[in-house]
Amino acid sequence: MPNADAEALARKLLAEDEVEAIGLGARDSLRLEAGLCLYGNDIDTTTTPVEGDLNWIINKRRRAEGGFKGADVILDQLEHGADRKRVGIKPEGKAPAREHTQILNADGEEIGEITSGGFGPTVDGPIAMGYVAIEFAEPGTKVDLMVRGKARPAEVVELPFAPHRYFRG
Amino acid sequence: MTKKFSQEHEWIELEDGVATVGITDYAQQSLGDIVYVELPEVGKKLTKDGDAAVVESVKAASDVYAPLDGEIVEVNEELDDNPALVNEAPESDGWFFRMTLTDESQLDELMDEAAYKDFVEGL
């Protein structure tokens, strides 16, 4: 769409009853509750689709034929699994754990890092996602999050935090 | 009773040698929905402009600084269960902590209500 038409389209959408203007903060809460990745936070040039729990984006033909960027690593991970995985994390209590928060196991060893975290209005509490070593990726696994120098209990959970209700035509 | 304000948007009310501290209405409006408040421990010694508490809104975590030197004598435990009190009543029920003051004359360096109002309007 040409830039010149963008405002007219936006105003037309906003004129609909069920449409409201929202800012980046609201969008970020919604996508986090939906378990969707923010590029640069949750996935980047150092993560693979297998680590990011995004296997669905690799189609059958590519799985069979390879020949795409990173195919050597990714096909091997599809077959044998990756060392780490992106998971949902639900902090206990009310303190949010934001990006770059360290994730520890029960022995206090670092097993991963939060890549997105904040408050989920639908859940009415803090929510987060991040990468953990594969042996801690099972939902129900208890972990600790280092927030401002204090270890706070949390649990690995299934994504999404709020069920998807996408319009699929 | 003296109520004073800091440039960091805290209010301080002194009564019988104990100062009650919270964040201003302007501060809570700027932060948006507050979802968590981390309060200091009773007995903690505070240094003016040092870290005193943390307030987390939907958008971000922000530090709350000690407006004066002193020691924490009480914290508002109500905020643990209901952090939204800071949005609803920032300058009354949504207070953060109470502290004794090392030097009451430090209060003179803070703004009174009229000066704070001018300060906010200039932002």
PDB file of C-alpha atoms in Angstrom:
ATOM      1  CA  MET A   1       0.000   0.000   0.000  1.00  0.00           C
ATOM      2  CA  PRO A   2       1.405   3.465  -0.857  1.00  0.00           C
ATOM      3  CA  ASN A   3       2.369   5.546   2.209  1.00  0.00           C
ATOM      4  CA  ALA A   4       0.050   8.307   1.042  1.00  0.00           C
ATOM      5  CA  ASP A   5      -2.977   6.042   1.620  1.00  0.00           C
ATOM      6  CA  ALA A   6      -1.913   4.778   5.069  1.00  0.00           C
ATOM      7  CA  GLU A   7      -3.658   7.423   7.133  1.00  0.00           C
ATOM      8  CA  ALA A   8      -6.945   7.110   5.232  1.00  0.00           C
ATOM      9  CA  LEU A   9      -6.900   3.318   5.756  1.00  0.00           C
ATOM     10  CA  ALA A  10      -6.054   3.654   9.461  1.00  0.00           C
ATOM     11  CA  ARG A  11      -8.899   6.148   9.944  1.00  0.00           C
ATOM     12  CA  LYS A  12     -11.316   3.852   8.114  1.00  0.00           C
ATOM     13  CA  LEU A  13     -10.368   0.929  10.386  1.00  0.00           C
ATOM     14  CA  LEU A  14     -10.670   3.104  13.503  1.00  0.00           C
ATOM     15  CA  ALA A  15     -14.156   4.144  12.433  1.00  0.00           C
ATOM     16  CA  GLU A  16     -15.309   0.529  12.998  1.00  0.00           C
ATOM     17  CA  ASP A  17     -16.985  -0.118  16.376  1.00  0.00           C
ATOM     18  CA  GLU A  18     -14.791  -3.048  17.343  1.00  0.00           C
ATOM     19  CA  VAL A  19     -11.501  -1.314  16.526  1.00  0.00           C
ATOM     20  CA  GLU A  20      -9.480   0.769  19.001  1.00  0.00           C
ATOM     21  CA  ALA A  21      -6.105   2.432  18.587  1.00  0.00           C
ATOM     22  CA  ILE A  22      -3.465   0.818  20.822  1.00  0.00           C
ATOM     23  CA  GLY A  23       0.157   1.611  21.530  1.00  0.00           C
ATOM     24  CA  LEU A  24       3.262  -0.545  21.490  1.00  0.00           C
ATOM     25  CA  GLY A  25       2.908  -1.452  25.190  1.00  0.00           C
ATOM     26  CA  ALA A  26      -0.547  -2.956  24.685  1.00  0.00           C
ATOM     27  CA  ARG A  27       0.586  -4.789  21.591  1.00  0.00           C
ATOM     28  CA  ASP A  28       3.530  -6.212  23.505  1.00  0.00           C
ATOM     29  CA  SER A  29       1.284  -7.526  26.332  1.00  0.00           C
ATOM     30  CA  LEU A  30      -1.038  -9.147  23.794  1.00  0.00           C
ATOM     31  CA  ARG A  31       1.646 -10.889  21.770  1.00  0.00           C
ATOM     32  CA  LEU A  32       3.346 -12.134  24.923  1.00  0.00           C
ATOM     33  CA  GLU A  33       0.072 -13.597  26.215  1.00  0.00           C
ATOM     34  CA  ALA A  34      -0.372 -15.213  22.794  1.00  0.00           C
ATOM     35  CA  GLY A  35       3.138 -16.702  23.082  1.00  0.00           C
ATOM     36  CA  LEU A  36       4.338 -14.934  19.939  1.00  0.00           C
ATOM     37  CA  CYS A  37       8.008 -14.083  19.469  1.00  0.00           C
ATOM     38  CA  LEU A  38       9.326 -10.558  19.148  1.00  0.00           C
ATOM     39  CA  TYR A  39      12.210 -10.600  16.710  1.00  0.00           C
ATOM     40  CA  GLY A  40      15.346  -9.277  18.401  1.00  0.00           C
ATOM     41  CA  ASN A  41      14.094 -10.421  21.818  1.00  0.00           C
ATOM     42  CA  ASP A  42      12.867 -13.999  21.543  1.00  0.00           C
ATOM     43  CA  ILE A  43      14.469 -14.963  18.257  1.00  0.00           C
ATOM     44  CA  ASP A  44      17.481 -13.535  16.478  1.00  0.00           C
ATOM     45  CA  THR A  45      20.451 -14.621  14.393  1.00  0.00           C
ATOM     46  CA  THR A  46      21.703 -16.876  17.223  1.00  0.00           C
ATOM     47  CA  THR A  47      18.513 -18.958  17.598  1.00  0.00           C
ATOM     48  CA  THR A  48      17.172 -21.722  15.365  1.00  0.00           C
ATOM     49  CA  PRO A  49      13.510 -22.533  14.655  1.00  0.00           C
ATOM     50  CA  VAL A  50      13.911 -25.757  16.655  1.00  0.00           C
ATOM     51  CA  GLU A  51      15.268 -23.921  19.720  1.00  0.00           C
ATOM     52  CA  GLY A  52      12.533 -21.307  19.285  1.00  0.00           C
ATOM     53  CA  ASP A  53       9.828 -24.040  19.266  1.00  0.00           C
ATOM     54  CA  LEU A  54       8.846 -22.912  15.782  1.00  0.00           C
ATOM     55  CA  ASN A  55       9.167 -26.199  13.894  1.00  0.00           C
ATOM     56  CA  TRP A  56       5.818 -25.580  12.181  1.00  0.00           C
ATOM     57  CA  ILE A  57       7.418 -22.975   9.933  1.00  0.00           C
ATOM     58  CA  ILE A  58       9.711 -25.578   8.312  1.00  0.00           C
ATOM     59  CA  ASN A  59       7.691 -27.271   5.599  1.00  0.00           C
ATOM     60  CA  LYS A  60       7.817 -30.885   4.481  1.00  0.00           C
ATOM     61  CA  ARG A  61       9.775 -30.267   1.309  1.00  0.00           C
ATOM     62  CA  ARG A  62      12.515 -28.387   3.141  1.00  0.00           C
ATOM     63  CA  ARG A  63      12.692 -31.083   5.809  1.00  0.00           C
ATOM     64  CA  ALA A  64      13.180 -33.681   3.070  1.00  0.00           C
ATOM     65  CA  GLU A  65      15.461 -31.738   0.741  1.00  0.00           C
ATOM     66  CA  GLY A  66      17.319 -29.279   2.987  1.00  0.00           C
ATOM     67  CA  GLY A  67      19.257 -26.759   0.935  1.00  0.00           C
ATOM     68  CA  PHE A  68      18.242 -23.703   2.987  1.00  0.00           C
ATOM     69  CA  LYS A  69      20.322 -21.437   5.210  1.00  0.00           C
ATOM     70  CA  GLY A  70      21.328 -23.264   8.373  1.00  0.00           C
ATOM     71  CA  ALA A  71      19.935 -26.574   7.046  1.00  0.00           C
ATOM     72  CA  ASP A  72      22.858 -28.614   8.426  1.00  0.00           C
ATOM     73  CA  VAL A  73      22.248 -27.454  11.984  1.00  0.00           C
ATOM     74  CA  ILE A  74      18.459 -27.271  11.800  1.00  0.00           C
ATOM     75  CA  LEU A  75      17.877 -30.681  10.181  1.00  0.00           C
ATOM     76  CA  ASP A  76      20.171 -32.248  12.773  1.00  0.00           C
ATOM     77  CA  GLN A  77      18.216 -30.527  15.578  1.00  0.00           C
ATOM     78  CA  LEU A  78      14.905 -31.685  14.064  1.00  0.00           C
ATOM     79  CA  GLU A  79      16.153 -35.249  14.227  1.00  0.00           C
ATOM     80  CA  HIS A  80      18.093 -35.248  17.510  1.00  0.00           C
ATOM     81  CA  GLY A  81      16.640 -32.265  19.372  1.00  0.00           C
ATOM     82  CA  ALA A  82      18.298 -28.992  20.386  1.00  0.00           C
ATOM     83  CA  ASP A  83      20.178 -28.201  23.617  1.00  0.00           C
ATOM     84  CA  ARG A  84      17.772 -25.461  24.607  1.00  0.00           C
ATOM     85  CA  LYS A  85      14.170 -24.494  23.993  1.00  0.00           C
ATOM     86  CA  ARG A  86      11.926 -21.447  24.199  1.00  0.00           C
ATOM     87  CA  VAL A  87       9.280 -21.965  26.893  1.00  0.00           C
ATOM     88  CA  GLY A  88       6.619 -20.067  28.776  1.00  0.00           C
ATOM     89  CA  ILE A  89       7.542 -19.027  32.316  1.00  0.00           C
ATOM     90  CA  LYS A  90       5.028 -18.112  34.997  1.00  0.00           C
ATOM     91  CA  PRO A  91       6.557 -16.256  37.956  1.00  0.00           C
ATOM     92  CA  GLU A  92       4.913 -16.949  41.313  1.00  0.00           C
ATOM     93  CA  GLY A  93       3.735 -13.821  43.095  1.00  0.00           C
ATOM     94  CA  LYS A  94       3.366 -10.447  41.465  1.00  0.00           C
ATOM     95  CA  ALA A  95       6.894  -9.366  40.539  1.00  0.00           C
ATOM     96  CA  PRO A  96       7.403  -9.274  36.764  1.00  0.00           C
ATOM     97  CA  ALA A  97      10.641 -10.728  35.368  1.00  0.00           C
ATOM     98  CA  ARG A  98      11.760  -8.825  32.312  1.00  0.00           C
ATOM     99  CA  GLU A  99      14.147  -9.600  29.445  1.00  0.00           C
ATOM    100  CA  HIS A 100      17.691 -10.715  30.369  1.00  0.00           C
ATOM    101  CA  THR A 101      16.554 -12.046  33.766  1.00  0.00           C
ATOM    102  CA  GLN A 102      18.664 -15.117  34.628  1.00  0.00           C
ATOM    103  CA  ILE A 103      16.855 -18.445  35.035  1.00  0.00           C
ATOM    104  CA  LEU A 104      18.326 -20.808  37.660  1.00  0.00           C
ATOM    105  CA  ASN A 105      17.718 -24.437  38.574  1.00  0.00           C
ATOM    106  CA  ALA A 106      17.120 -25.623  42.149  1.00  0.00           C
ATOM    107  CA  ASP A 107      20.896 -25.774  42.707  1.00  0.00           C
ATOM    108  CA  GLY A 108      21.280 -22.113  41.772  1.00  0.00           C
ATOM    109  CA  GLU A 109      22.982 -22.860  38.445  1.00  0.00           C
ATOM    110  CA  GLU A 110      22.111 -20.707  35.443  1.00  0.00           C
ATOM    111  CA  ILE A 111      20.045 -22.704  32.942  1.00  0.00           C
ATOM    112  CA  GLY A 112      18.741 -19.924  30.720  1.00  0.00           C
ATOM    113  CA  GLU A 113      17.473 -16.393  30.304  1.00  0.00           C
ATOM    114  CA  ILE A 114      14.137 -14.595  30.012  1.00  0.00           C
ATOM    115  CA  THR A 115      13.769 -13.003  26.574  1.00  0.00           C
ATOM    116  CA  SER A 116      10.396 -11.280  27.089  1.00  0.00           C
ATOM    117  CA  GLY A 117       8.531 -10.643  30.305  1.00  0.00           C
ATOM    118  CA  GLY A 118       5.935  -8.365  31.733  1.00  0.00           C
ATOM    119  CA  PHE A 119       2.385  -8.251  32.992  1.00  0.00           C
ATOM    120  CA  GLY A 120      -0.415 -10.226  31.367  1.00  0.00           C
ATOM    121  CA  PRO A 121      -3.767  -8.446  31.767  1.00  0.00           C
ATOM    122  CA  THR A 122      -5.763 -11.573  30.807  1.00  0.00           C
ATOM    123  CA  VAL A 123      -3.784 -13.727  33.248  1.00  0.00           C
ATOM    124  CA  ASP A 124      -3.834 -10.860  35.766  1.00  0.00           C
ATOM    125  CA  GLY A 125      -0.240 -11.478  36.769  1.00  0.00           C
ATOM    126  CA  PRO A 126       3.331 -11.563  35.539  1.00  0.00           C
ATOM    127  CA  ILE A 127       4.166 -13.705  32.505  1.00  0.00           C
ATOM    128  CA  ALA A 128       7.363 -14.342  30.598  1.00  0.00           C
ATOM    129  CA  MET A 129       9.090 -16.482  28.015  1.00  0.00           C
ATOM    130  CA  GLY A 130      12.678 -17.437  27.592  1.00  0.00           C
ATOM    131  CA  TYR A 131      15.174 -20.157  26.752  1.00  0.00           C
ATOM    132  CA  VAL A 132      16.082 -22.965  29.128  1.00  0.00           C
ATOM    133  CA  ALA A 133      18.422 -25.938  28.792  1.00  0.00           C
ATOM    134  CA  ILE A 134      16.406 -28.775  27.269  1.00  0.00           C
ATOM    135  CA  GLU A 135      16.275 -30.870  30.454  1.00  0.00           C
ATOM    136  CA  PHE A 136      14.307 -28.056  32.132  1.00  0.00           C
ATOM    137  CA  ALA A 137      11.871 -27.418  29.264  1.00  0.00           C
ATOM    138  CA  GLU A 138       9.090 -29.716  30.495  1.00  0.00           C
ATOM    139  CA  PRO A 139       5.962 -27.799  31.670  1.00  0.00           C
ATOM    140  CA  GLY A 140       5.696 -27.968  35.448  1.00  0.00           C
ATOM    141  CA  THR A 141       9.465 -27.700  35.996  1.00  0.00           C
ATOM    142  CA  LYS A 142      10.239 -25.401  38.941  1.00  0.00           C
ATOM    143  CA  VAL A 143      12.876 -22.760  38.340  1.00  0.00           C
ATOM    144  CA  ASP A 144      14.093 -19.565  40.006  1.00  0.00           C
ATOM    145  CA  LEU A 145      14.342 -16.135  38.414  1.00  0.00           C
ATOM    146  CA  MET A 146      16.994 -13.661  39.564  1.00  0.00           C
ATOM    147  CA  VAL A 147      15.146 -10.353  39.853  1.00  0.00           C
ATOM    148  CA  ARG A 148      17.185  -7.528  41.413  1.00  0.00           C
ATOM    149  CA  GLY A 149      19.597  -9.956  43.043  1.00  0.00           C
ATOM    150  CA  LYS A 150      16.915 -12.144  44.618  1.00  0.00           C
ATOM    151  CA  ALA A 151      15.936 -15.638  43.465  1.00  0.00           C
ATOM    152  CA  ARG A 152      12.163 -15.807  42.969  1.00  0.00           C
ATOM    153  CA  PRO A 153      10.228 -19.013  42.253  1.00  0.00           C
ATOM    154  CA  ALA A 154       8.626 -19.611  38.860  1.00  0.00           C
ATOM    155  CA  GLU A 155       7.397 -22.513  36.759  1.00  0.00           C
ATOM    156  CA  VAL A 156       7.852 -23.585  33.152  1.00  0.00           C
ATOM    157  CA  VAL A 157       4.429 -23.567  31.483  1.00  0.00           C
ATOM    158  CA  GLU A 158       2.824 -24.269  28.105  1.00  0.00           C
ATOM    159  CA  LEU A 159       2.400 -21.358  25.727  1.00  0.00           C
ATOM    160  CA  PRO A 160       0.192 -19.462  25.015  1.00  0.00           C
ATOM    161  CA  PHE A 161      -0.916 -17.810  28.262  1.00  0.00           C
ATOM    162  CA  ALA A 162      -4.218 -16.773  26.677  1.00  0.00           C
ATOM    163  CA  PRO A 163      -5.944 -18.967  24.059  1.00  0.00           C
ATOM    164  CA  HIS A 164      -5.671 -17.850  20.427  1.00  0.00           C
ATOM    165  CA  ARG A 165      -8.873 -16.651  18.854  1.00  0.00           C
ATOM    166  CA  TYR A 166      -7.569 -15.625  15.462  1.00  0.00           C
ATOM    167  CA  PHE A 167      -9.938 -14.822  12.634  1.00  0.00           C
ATOM    168  CA  ARG A 168      -9.217 -17.386   9.969  1.00  0.00           C
ATOM    169  CA  GLY A 169     -11.685 -16.251   7.321  1.00  0.00           C
TER     170      GLY A 169
ATOM    171  CA  MET B   1       2.028  18.765  59.184  1.00  0.00           C
ATOM    172  CA  THR B   2       4.387  19.572  56.308  1.00  0.00           C
ATOM    173  CA  LYS B   3       3.993  18.038  52.858  1.00  0.00           C
ATOM    174  CA  LYS B   4       6.947  18.335  50.516  1.00  0.00           C
ATOM    175  CA  PHE B   5       7.790  17.104  47.036  1.00  0.00           C
ATOM    176  CA  SER B   6      10.975  15.953  45.299  1.00  0.00           C
ATOM    177  CA  GLN B   7      12.015  16.410  41.692  1.00  0.00           C
ATOM    178  CA  GLU B   8      11.804  12.604  41.415  1.00  0.00           C
ATOM    179  CA  HIS B   9       8.034  12.896  41.971  1.00  0.00           C
ATOM    180  CA  GLU B  10       7.860  11.662  45.537  1.00  0.00           C
ATOM    181  CA  TRP B  11       5.801  13.279  48.252  1.00  0.00           C
ATOM    182  CA  ILE B  12       6.918  13.391  51.889  1.00  0.00           C
ATOM    183  CA  GLU B  13       4.643  14.186  54.785  1.00  0.00           C
ATOM    184  CA  LEU B  14       6.184  14.732  58.216  1.00  0.00           C
ATOM    185  CA  GLU B  15       4.154  14.065  61.334  1.00  0.00           C
ATOM    186  CA  ASP B  16       5.571  13.602  64.848  1.00  0.00           C
ATOM    187  CA  GLY B  17       9.087  13.038  63.515  1.00  0.00           C
ATOM    188  CA  VAL B  18       8.079  10.302  61.051  1.00  0.00           C
ATOM    189  CA  ALA B  19       7.909  10.978  57.323  1.00  0.00           C
ATOM    190  CA  THR B  20       5.425   9.120  55.115  1.00  0.00           C
ATOM    191  CA  VAL B  21       6.651   8.772  51.521  1.00  0.00           C
ATOM    192  CA  GLY B  22       4.841   7.931  48.293  1.00  0.00           C
ATOM    193  CA  ILE B  23       4.828   8.845  44.638  1.00  0.00           C
ATOM    194  CA  THR B  24       2.789  11.747  43.302  1.00  0.00           C
ATOM    195  CA  ASP B  25      -0.349  11.691  41.211  1.00  0.00           C
ATOM    196  CA  TYR B  26       1.742  12.971  38.308  1.00  0.00           C
ATOM    197  CA  ALA B  27       4.120  10.004  38.729  1.00  0.00           C
ATOM    198  CA  GLN B  28       1.380   7.358  38.814  1.00  0.00           C
ATOM    199  CA  GLN B  29      -0.261   8.868  35.739  1.00  0.00           C
ATOM    200  CA  SER B  30       3.030   8.803  33.845  1.00  0.00           C
ATOM    201  CA  LEU B  31       3.751   5.193  34.855  1.00  0.00           C
ATOM    202  CA  GLY B  32       0.336   3.810  33.941  1.00  0.00           C
ATOM    203  CA  ASP B  33      -1.160   0.679  35.543  1.00  0.00           C
ATOM    204  CA  ILE B  34       1.031  -0.328  38.473  1.00  0.00           C
ATOM    205  CA  VAL B  35       1.318  -4.100  38.892  1.00  0.00           C
ATOM    206  CA  TYR B  36       3.992  -4.542  41.559  1.00  0.00           C
ATOM    207  CA  VAL B  37       5.749  -2.533  44.238  1.00  0.00           C
ATOM    208  CA  GLU B  38       8.953  -3.763  45.851  1.00  0.00           C
ATOM    209  CA  LEU B  39       9.265  -2.160  49.255  1.00  0.00           C
ATOM    210  CA  PRO B  40      12.382  -1.860  51.411  1.00  0.00           C
ATOM    211  CA  GLU B  41      12.733  -3.799  54.651  1.00  0.00           C
ATOM    212  CA  VAL B  42      11.939  -2.189  57.959  1.00  0.00           C
ATOM    213  CA  GLY B  43      15.208  -1.056  59.507  1.00  0.00           C
ATOM    214  CA  LYS B  44      16.869  -0.307  56.187  1.00  0.00           C
ATOM    215  CA  LYS B  45      18.966   2.843  56.272  1.00  0.00           C
ATOM    216  CA  LEU B  46      18.303   5.209  53.395  1.00  0.00           C
ATOM    217  CA  THR B  47      20.613   7.757  51.857  1.00  0.00           C
ATOM    218  CA  LYS B  48      19.133  10.747  50.082  1.00  0.00           C
ATOM    219  CA  ASP B  49      18.864   9.987  46.338  1.00  0.00           C
ATOM    220  CA  GLY B  50      19.765   6.313  46.925  1.00  0.00           C
ATOM    221  CA  ASP B  51      17.492   3.398  45.935  1.00  0.00           C
ATOM    222  CA  ALA B  52      14.519   2.977  48.247  1.00  0.00           C
ATOM    223  CA  ALA B  53      11.875   0.977  46.360  1.00  0.00           C
ATOM    224  CA  VAL B  54      10.946  -0.258  42.893  1.00  0.00           C
ATOM    225  CA  VAL B  55       7.625   0.313  41.201  1.00  0.00           C
ATOM    226  CA  GLU B  56       6.666  -1.800  38.203  1.00  0.00           C
ATOM    227  CA  SER B  57       4.009  -0.734  35.752  1.00  0.00           C
ATOM    228  CA  VAL B  58       2.792  -2.746  32.783  1.00  0.00           C
ATOM    229  CA  LYS B  59       5.435  -0.946  30.726  1.00  0.00           C
ATOM    230  CA  ALA B  60       8.578  -0.874  32.859  1.00  0.00           C
ATOM    231  CA  ALA B  61      10.329  -1.081  36.219  1.00  0.00           C
ATOM    232  CA  SER B  62      11.233   2.266  37.812  1.00  0.00           C
ATOM    233  CA  ASP B  63      13.359   3.058  40.845  1.00  0.00           C
ATOM    234  CA  VAL B  64      11.975   5.109  43.689  1.00  0.00           C
ATOM    235  CA  TYR B  65      14.696   7.118  45.420  1.00  0.00           C
ATOM    236  CA  ALA B  66      14.976   8.087  49.049  1.00  0.00           C
ATOM    237  CA  PRO B  67      14.050  11.752  49.246  1.00  0.00           C
ATOM    238  CA  LEU B  68      16.002  12.206  52.500  1.00  0.00           C
ATOM    239  CA  ASP B  69      18.482  10.437  54.801  1.00  0.00           C
ATOM    240  CA  GLY B  70      16.871   8.216  57.408  1.00  0.00           C
ATOM    241  CA  GLU B  71      15.652   4.766  58.361  1.00  0.00           C
ATOM    242  CA  ILE B  72      12.573   2.759  57.343  1.00  0.00           C
ATOM    243  CA  VAL B  73      10.166   2.192  60.232  1.00  0.00           C
ATOM    244  CA  GLU B  74       7.113   0.885  58.367  1.00  0.00           C
ATOM    245  CA  VAL B  75       6.093  -0.175  54.855  1.00  0.00           C
ATOM    246  CA  ASN B  76       2.642  -0.258  53.285  1.00  0.00           C
ATOM    247  CA  GLU B  77       1.991  -4.010  53.135  1.00  0.00           C
ATOM    248  CA  GLU B  78      -1.374  -3.339  51.526  1.00  0.00           C
ATOM    249  CA  LEU B  79       0.542  -2.723  48.281  1.00  0.00           C
ATOM    250  CA  ASP B  80       1.677  -6.376  48.130  1.00  0.00           C
ATOM    251  CA  ASP B  81      -1.879  -7.526  47.467  1.00  0.00           C
ATOM    252  CA  ASN B  82      -3.173  -4.413  45.799  1.00  0.00           C
ATOM    253  CA  PRO B  83      -0.483  -2.444  43.928  1.00  0.00           C
ATOM    254  CA  ALA B  84      -3.252  -0.632  42.006  1.00  0.00           C
ATOM    255  CA  LEU B  85      -3.806   1.420  45.198  1.00  0.00           C
ATOM    256  CA  VAL B  86      -0.907   3.548  43.971  1.00  0.00           C
ATOM    257  CA  ASN B  87      -2.969   4.459  40.901  1.00  0.00           C
ATOM    258  CA  GLU B  88      -6.185   4.932  42.842  1.00  0.00           C
ATOM    259  CA  ALA B  89      -4.909   6.951  45.796  1.00  0.00           C
ATOM    260  CA  PRO B  90      -1.238   7.840  45.195  1.00  0.00           C
ATOM    261  CA  GLU B  91      -1.073  10.591  47.794  1.00  0.00           C
ATOM    262  CA  SER B  92      -3.051   8.876  50.576  1.00  0.00           C
ATOM    263  CA  ASP B  93      -3.732   5.089  50.885  1.00  0.00           C
ATOM    264  CA  GLY B  94      -1.096   4.343  48.228  1.00  0.00           C
ATOM    265  CA  TRP B  95       1.837   5.494  50.400  1.00  0.00           C
ATOM    266  CA  PHE B  96       5.033   3.421  50.122  1.00  0.00           C
ATOM    267  CA  PHE B  97       6.918   3.641  53.420  1.00  0.00           C
ATOM    268  CA  ARG B  98       7.467   5.578  56.622  1.00  0.00           C
ATOM    269  CA  MET B  99      10.922   6.706  57.715  1.00  0.00           C
ATOM    270  CA  THR B 100      12.618   8.578  60.503  1.00  0.00           C
ATOM    271  CA  LEU B 101      14.767  11.487  59.349  1.00  0.00           C
ATOM    272  CA  THR B 102      18.412  11.896  60.203  1.00  0.00           C
ATOM    273  CA  ASP B 103      18.243  15.613  59.583  1.00  0.00           C
ATOM    274  CA  GLU B 104      14.852  17.316  59.388  1.00  0.00           C
ATOM    275  CA  SER B 105      16.427  20.402  57.871  1.00  0.00           C
ATOM    276  CA  GLN B 106      16.844  18.405  54.621  1.00  0.00           C
ATOM    277  CA  LEU B 107      13.112  18.950  54.163  1.00  0.00           C
ATOM    278  CA  ASP B 108      13.866  22.584  53.365  1.00  0.00           C
ATOM    279  CA  GLU B 109      15.615  21.484  50.159  1.00  0.00           C
ATOM    280  CA  LEU B 110      12.381  19.969  48.839  1.00  0.00           C
ATOM    281  CA  MET B 111       9.522  21.771  47.112  1.00  0.00           C
ATOM    282  CA  ASP B 112       6.225  22.763  48.681  1.00  0.00           C
ATOM    283  CA  GLU B 113       2.970  21.958  46.892  1.00  0.00           C
ATOM    284  CA  ALA B 114       2.858  25.199  44.873  1.00  0.00           C
ATOM    285  CA  ALA B 115       6.486  24.865  43.755  1.00  0.00           C
ATOM    286  CA  TYR B 116       5.948  21.227  42.748  1.00  0.00           C
ATOM    287  CA  LYS B 117       2.873  22.198  40.736  1.00  0.00           C
ATOM    288  CA  ASP B 118       4.952  24.766  38.850  1.00  0.00           C
ATOM    289  CA  PHE B 119       7.726  22.202  38.389  1.00  0.00           C
ATOM    290  CA  VAL B 120       5.325  19.663  36.848  1.00  0.00           C
ATOM    291  CA  GLU B 121       3.749  22.251  34.590  1.00  0.00           C
ATOM    292  CA  GLY B 122       7.207  23.106  33.279  1.00  0.00           C
ATOM    293  CA  LEU B 123       7.901  19.478  32.239  1.00  0.00           C
TER     294      LEU B 123
END
